[in-house]
PDB file of C-alpha atoms in Angstrom:
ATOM      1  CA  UNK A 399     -66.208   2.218  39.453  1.00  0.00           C
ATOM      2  CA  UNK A 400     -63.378   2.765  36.681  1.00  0.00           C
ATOM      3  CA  UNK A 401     -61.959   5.934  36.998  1.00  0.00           C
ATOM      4  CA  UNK A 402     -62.580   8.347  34.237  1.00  0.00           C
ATOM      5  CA  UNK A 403     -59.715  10.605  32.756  1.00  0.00           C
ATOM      6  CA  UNK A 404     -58.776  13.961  34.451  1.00  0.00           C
ATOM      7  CA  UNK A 405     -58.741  15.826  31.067  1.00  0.00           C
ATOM      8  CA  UNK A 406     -60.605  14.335  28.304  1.00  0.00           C
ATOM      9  CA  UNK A 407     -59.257  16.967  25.836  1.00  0.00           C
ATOM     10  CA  UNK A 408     -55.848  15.659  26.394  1.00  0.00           C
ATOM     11  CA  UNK A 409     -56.011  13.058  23.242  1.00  0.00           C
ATOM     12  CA  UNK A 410     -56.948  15.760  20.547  1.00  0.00           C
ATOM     13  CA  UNK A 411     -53.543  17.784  21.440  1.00  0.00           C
ATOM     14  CA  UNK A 412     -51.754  14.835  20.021  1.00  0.00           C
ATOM     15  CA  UNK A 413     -51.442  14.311  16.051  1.00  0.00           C
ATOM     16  CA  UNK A 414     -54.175  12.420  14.061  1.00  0.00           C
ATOM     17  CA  UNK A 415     -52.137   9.896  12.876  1.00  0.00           C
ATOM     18  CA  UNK A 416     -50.069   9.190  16.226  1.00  0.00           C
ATOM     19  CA  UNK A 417     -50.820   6.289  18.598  1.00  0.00           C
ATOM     20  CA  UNK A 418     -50.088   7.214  22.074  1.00  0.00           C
ATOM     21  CA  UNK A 419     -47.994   4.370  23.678  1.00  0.00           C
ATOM     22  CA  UNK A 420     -46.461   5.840  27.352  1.00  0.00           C
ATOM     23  CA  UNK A 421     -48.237   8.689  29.354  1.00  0.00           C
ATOM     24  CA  UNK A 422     -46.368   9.269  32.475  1.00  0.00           C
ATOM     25  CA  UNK A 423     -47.730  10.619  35.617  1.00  0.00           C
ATOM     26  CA  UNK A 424     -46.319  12.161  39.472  1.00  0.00           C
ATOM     27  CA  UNK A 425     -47.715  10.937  42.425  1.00  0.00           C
ATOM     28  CA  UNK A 426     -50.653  13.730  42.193  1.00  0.00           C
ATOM     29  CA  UNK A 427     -51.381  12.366  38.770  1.00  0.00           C
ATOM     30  CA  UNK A 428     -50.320  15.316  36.940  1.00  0.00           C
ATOM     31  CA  UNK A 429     -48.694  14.712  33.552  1.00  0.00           C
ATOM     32  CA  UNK A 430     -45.213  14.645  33.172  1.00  0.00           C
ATOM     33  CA  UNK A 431     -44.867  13.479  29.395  1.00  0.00           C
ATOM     34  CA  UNK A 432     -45.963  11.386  26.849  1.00  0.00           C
ATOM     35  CA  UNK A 433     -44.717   9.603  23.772  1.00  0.00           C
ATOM     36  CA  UNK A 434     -46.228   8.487  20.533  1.00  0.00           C
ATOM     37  CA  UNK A 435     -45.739   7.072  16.799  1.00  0.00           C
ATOM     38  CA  UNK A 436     -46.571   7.284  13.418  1.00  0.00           C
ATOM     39  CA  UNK A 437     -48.960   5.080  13.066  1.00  0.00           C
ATOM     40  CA  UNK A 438     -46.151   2.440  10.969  1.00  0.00           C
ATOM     41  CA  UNK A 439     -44.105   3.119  14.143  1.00  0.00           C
ATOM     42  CA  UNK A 440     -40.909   4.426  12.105  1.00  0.00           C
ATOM     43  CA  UNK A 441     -40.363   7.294  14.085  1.00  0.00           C
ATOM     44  CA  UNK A 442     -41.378   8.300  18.021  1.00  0.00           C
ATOM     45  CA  UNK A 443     -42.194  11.932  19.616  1.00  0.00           C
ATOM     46  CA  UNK A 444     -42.194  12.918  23.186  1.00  0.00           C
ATOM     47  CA  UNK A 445     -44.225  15.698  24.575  1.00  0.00           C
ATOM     48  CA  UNK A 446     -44.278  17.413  27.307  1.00  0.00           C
ATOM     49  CA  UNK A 447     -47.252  18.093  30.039  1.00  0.00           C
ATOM     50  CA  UNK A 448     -48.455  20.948  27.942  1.00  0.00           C
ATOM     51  CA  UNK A 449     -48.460  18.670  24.948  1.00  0.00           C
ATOM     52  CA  UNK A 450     -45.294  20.639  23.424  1.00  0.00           C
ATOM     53  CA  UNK A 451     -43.899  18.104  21.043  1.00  0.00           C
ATOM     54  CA  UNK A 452     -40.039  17.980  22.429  1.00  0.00           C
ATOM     55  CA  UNK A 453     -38.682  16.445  19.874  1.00  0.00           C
ATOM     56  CA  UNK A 454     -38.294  12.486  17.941  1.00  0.00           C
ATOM     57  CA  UNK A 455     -36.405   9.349  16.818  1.00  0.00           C
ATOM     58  CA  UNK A 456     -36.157   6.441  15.629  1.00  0.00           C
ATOM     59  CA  UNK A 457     -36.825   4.450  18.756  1.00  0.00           C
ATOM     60  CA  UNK A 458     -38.340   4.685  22.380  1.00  0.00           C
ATOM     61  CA  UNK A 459     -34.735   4.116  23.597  1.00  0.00           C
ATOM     62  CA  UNK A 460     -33.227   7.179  21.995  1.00  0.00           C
ATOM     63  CA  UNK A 461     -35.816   9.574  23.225  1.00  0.00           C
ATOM     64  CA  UNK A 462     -35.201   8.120  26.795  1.00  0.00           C
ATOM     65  CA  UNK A 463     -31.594   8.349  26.715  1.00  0.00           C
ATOM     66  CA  UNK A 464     -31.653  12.084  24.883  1.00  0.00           C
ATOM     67  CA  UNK A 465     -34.073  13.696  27.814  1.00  0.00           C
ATOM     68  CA  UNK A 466     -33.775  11.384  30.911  1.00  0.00           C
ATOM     69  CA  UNK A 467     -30.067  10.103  30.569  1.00  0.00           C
ATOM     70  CA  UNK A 468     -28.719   7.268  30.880  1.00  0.00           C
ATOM     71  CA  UNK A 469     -29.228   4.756  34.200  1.00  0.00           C
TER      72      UNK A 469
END
C-alpha cells in the first residue's frame, strides 16, 4: 500500500511557479527543509519546516554551502 503524505497542505505553502526538487526529512519523518526553482531553474530557494522561505541562489550548491557548510 503506497504511503500517502503526512500533510497534504504542505505543496500549496510553496510558490505557484516553483518546482519542488529536495524535501528533507529526520528519522521521525518530520520536515527539516526543502528547496525549489523557478520553473526555468535560474534561481533556487530553501525553506524551512514551517515553509519560511530562508533565502536563494543561483545554484543548489550555494544554498548548501551558505546554511549547511561546507564537508
Amino acid at each position: 500500500m503506497p504511503r500517502t503524505k503526512k500533510d497534504a497542505t504542505e505543496a500549496v505553502s510553496i510558490g505557484k511557479n516553483e518546482v519542488r526538487w529536495v524535501s528533507v526529512y529526520d528519522i521521525n519523518r518530520n520536515l527539516r527543509y526543502a528547496i525549489t526553482s523557478n520553473k526555468d531553474r535560474s534561481v533556487y530557494y530553501i525553506y524551512d519546516k514551517d515553509f519560511k522561505k530562508l533565502g536563494k541562489a543561483k545554484t543548489p550548491d550555494e544554498l548548501k554551502e551558505k546554511y549547511f557548510g561546507k564537508e
